Each structure stands twice: as structure tokens, then as C-alpha cells.
mmCIF file of C-alpha atoms in Angstrom:
data_model
loop_
_atom_site.group_PDB
_atom_site.id
_atom_site.type_symbol
_atom_site.label_atom_id
_atom_site.label_comp_id
_atom_site.label_asym_id
_atom_site.label_seq_id
_atom_site.Cartn_x
_atom_site.Cartn_y
_atom_site.Cartn_z
ATOM 1 C CA MET A 1 -31.120 39.856 176.302
ATOM 2 C CA THR A 2 -29.673 43.145 177.413
ATOM 3 C CA LYS A 3 -27.492 42.912 180.518
ATOM 4 C CA THR A 4 -27.706 45.754 183.005
ATOM 5 C CA GLU A 5 -24.655 46.576 185.124
ATOM 6 C CA ASP A 6 -25.680 44.903 188.365
ATOM 7 C CA GLY A 7 -29.213 43.777 187.672
ATOM 8 C CA PRO A 8 -30.810 40.890 185.845
ATOM 9 C CA LYS A 9 -30.872 40.467 182.103
ATOM 10 C CA VAL A 10 -33.623 42.439 180.386
ATOM 11 C CA PRO A 11 -35.219 40.955 177.238
ATOM 12 C CA LEU A 12 -34.592 43.012 174.111
ATOM 13 C CA TRP A 13 -38.317 43.138 173.274
ATOM 14 C CA ARG A 14 -38.956 44.894 176.593
ATOM 15 C CA VAL A 15 -36.351 47.589 175.842
ATOM 16 C CA VAL A 16 -37.803 48.075 172.346
ATOM 17 C CA LEU A 17 -41.387 48.218 173.646
ATOM 18 C CA TRP A 18 -40.807 50.892 176.287
ATOM 19 C CA GLY A 19 -38.350 52.788 174.072
ATOM 20 C CA ALA A 20 -40.950 52.968 171.295
ATOM 21 C CA ILE A 21 -43.595 54.193 173.738
ATOM 22 C CA ALA A 22 -41.239 56.894 175.003
ATOM 23 C CA ALA A 23 -40.365 57.913 171.431
ATOM 24 C CA LEU A 24 -44.041 58.158 170.475
ATOM 25 C CA LEU A 25 -44.670 60.433 173.439
ATOM 26 C CA VAL A 26 -41.672 62.677 172.713
ATOM 27 C CA LEU A 27 -42.328 62.942 168.958
ATOM 28 C CA PRO A 28 -45.229 65.455 169.176
ATOM 29 C CA LEU A 29 -43.265 67.526 171.692
ATOM 30 C CA VAL A 30 -40.360 67.798 169.262
ATOM 31 C CA ALA A 31 -42.690 68.485 166.320
ATOM 32 C CA MET A 32 -44.323 71.338 168.240
ATOM 33 C CA GLN A 33 -40.941 73.102 168.300
ATOM 34 C CA PHE A 34 -40.765 73.193 164.489
ATOM 35 C CA THR A 35 -44.339 73.652 163.295
ATOM 36 C CA THR A 36 -47.598 75.171 164.446
ATOM 37 C CA GLU A 37 -49.603 72.341 162.869
ATOM 38 C CA VAL A 38 -48.928 70.119 165.877
ATOM 39 C CA ASP A 39 -50.661 71.719 168.842
ATOM 40 C CA TRP A 40 -50.915 69.303 171.749
ATOM 41 C CA GLY A 41 -51.940 70.410 175.209
ATOM 42 C CA PRO A 42 -51.225 68.689 178.508
ATOM 43 C CA GLU A 43 -54.446 66.698 178.238
ATOM 44 C CA ASP A 44 -53.363 65.308 174.851
ATOM 45 C CA PHE A 45 -50.058 64.108 176.287
ATOM 46 C CA ALA A 46 -51.855 62.623 179.298
ATOM 47 C CA PHE A 47 -54.315 60.759 177.041
ATOM 48 C CA ALA A 48 -51.526 59.449 174.807
ATOM 49 C CA ALA A 49 -49.443 58.402 177.812
ATOM 50 C CA LEU A 50 -52.384 56.619 179.428
ATOM 51 C CA LEU A 51 -53.253 54.817 176.203
ATOM 52 C CA LEU A 52 -49.697 53.797 175.267
ATOM 53 C CA VAL A 53 -48.497 52.897 178.756
ATOM 54 C CA GLY A 54 -51.734 50.985 179.361
ATOM 55 C CA ALA A 55 -51.227 48.977 176.178
ATOM 56 C CA GLY A 56 -47.581 48.370 177.069
ATOM 57 C CA ALA A 57 -48.508 47.202 180.550
ATOM 58 C CA ALA A 58 -51.221 44.934 179.132
ATOM 59 C CA PHE A 59 -48.651 43.398 176.780
ATOM 60 C CA GLU A 60 -46.184 42.898 179.643
ATOM 61 C CA LEU A 61 -48.804 41.173 181.788
ATOM 62 C CA ALA A 62 -50.040 38.957 178.974
ATOM 63 C CA ALA A 63 -46.484 38.121 177.856
ATOM 64 C CA TRP A 64 -45.930 36.369 181.201
ATOM 65 C CA LYS A 65 -48.545 33.816 180.204
ATOM 66 C CA VAL A 66 -47.966 33.684 176.439
ATOM 67 C CA ARG A 67 -44.488 32.241 175.970
ATOM 68 C CA ASP A 68 -44.349 31.383 172.260
ATOM 69 C CA LEU A 69 -43.360 33.937 169.624
ATOM 70 C CA THR A 70 -46.490 33.490 167.502
ATOM 71 C CA GLY A 71 -48.764 34.139 170.453
ATOM 72 C CA ARG A 72 -46.849 37.256 171.408
ATOM 73 C CA LEU A 73 -46.961 38.555 167.840
ATOM 74 C CA VAL A 74 -50.721 38.033 167.697
ATOM 75 C CA LEU A 75 -51.113 39.701 171.080
ATOM 76 C CA GLY A 76 -49.002 42.650 169.929
ATOM 77 C CA ALA A 77 -50.992 43.001 166.708
ATOM 78 C CA VAL A 78 -54.295 42.992 168.608
ATOM 79 C CA LEU A 79 -53.061 45.619 171.075
ATOM 80 C CA ILE A 80 -51.659 47.829 168.298
ATOM 81 C CA GLY A 81 -54.984 47.563 166.465
ATOM 82 C CA ALA A 82 -56.896 48.502 169.606
ATOM 83 C CA VAL A 83 -54.609 51.486 170.281
ATOM 84 C CA LEU A 84 -54.963 52.725 166.691
ATOM 85 C CA LEU A 85 -58.731 52.331 166.806
ATOM 86 C CA ILE A 86 -59.040 54.261 170.079
ATOM 87 C CA TRP A 87 -56.591 56.924 168.871
ATOM 88 C CA ALA A 88 -58.452 57.423 165.584
ATOM 89 C CA ASP A 89 -61.766 57.690 167.364
ATOM 90 C CA ALA A 90 -60.394 60.213 169.852
ATOM 91 C CA ALA A 91 -58.638 62.264 167.165
ATOM 92 C CA VAL A 92 -61.376 62.609 164.568
ATOM 93 C CA GLY A 93 -64.409 60.793 165.928
ATOM 94 C CA VAL A 94 -64.421 57.954 163.409
ATOM 95 C CA PHE A 95 -67.197 56.130 165.255
#
């Protein structure tokens, strides 16, 4: 658990989850500064934010009910698979 200054303890998995989502959203922005091959518009960032934050929120809500590590790992794997499937379909129209 990560202790905040005056607030309650925050589980490490929660810090990692939201930190990873933030990093995934900042990564294309940084890449756009160095190459022209990454060309995201505001709608791309909005779609990515909606998808990633939605998956993170779904994991948070489900993690309240699923207390064991195995269940949370399975839940995380399913959500990651769903995000990748939606992302691939939106990017190149796989389906």
C-alpha cells in the first residue's frame, strides 16, 4: 500500500493501473514531437482516453467484488484483451 500524506492508504495496484493509463495517453503525444509517423488528432486522444479510462473504471468497480488475486488477474486479462480487440478494430478495421 502507498500511504498518502493525510489520506488513506492507496493500494499499489491502483497507482500502477492509473499511472499506466496516463503513460499510454502521453506516449503518442511525446512521439508526435519526434516523428511525423505518429499523427493523432484530438479525436484520437479522446477515443483512447475513453477506452482506457473506461477499462480502468470497469476494473476498479469489479475489483471491489473480486477479492482474490487469481480473479483479479483473470479480470485484468479479459479487460486488456477487450481493449486490444477494440483498439485493433478501430485502428485498422480488423473485423
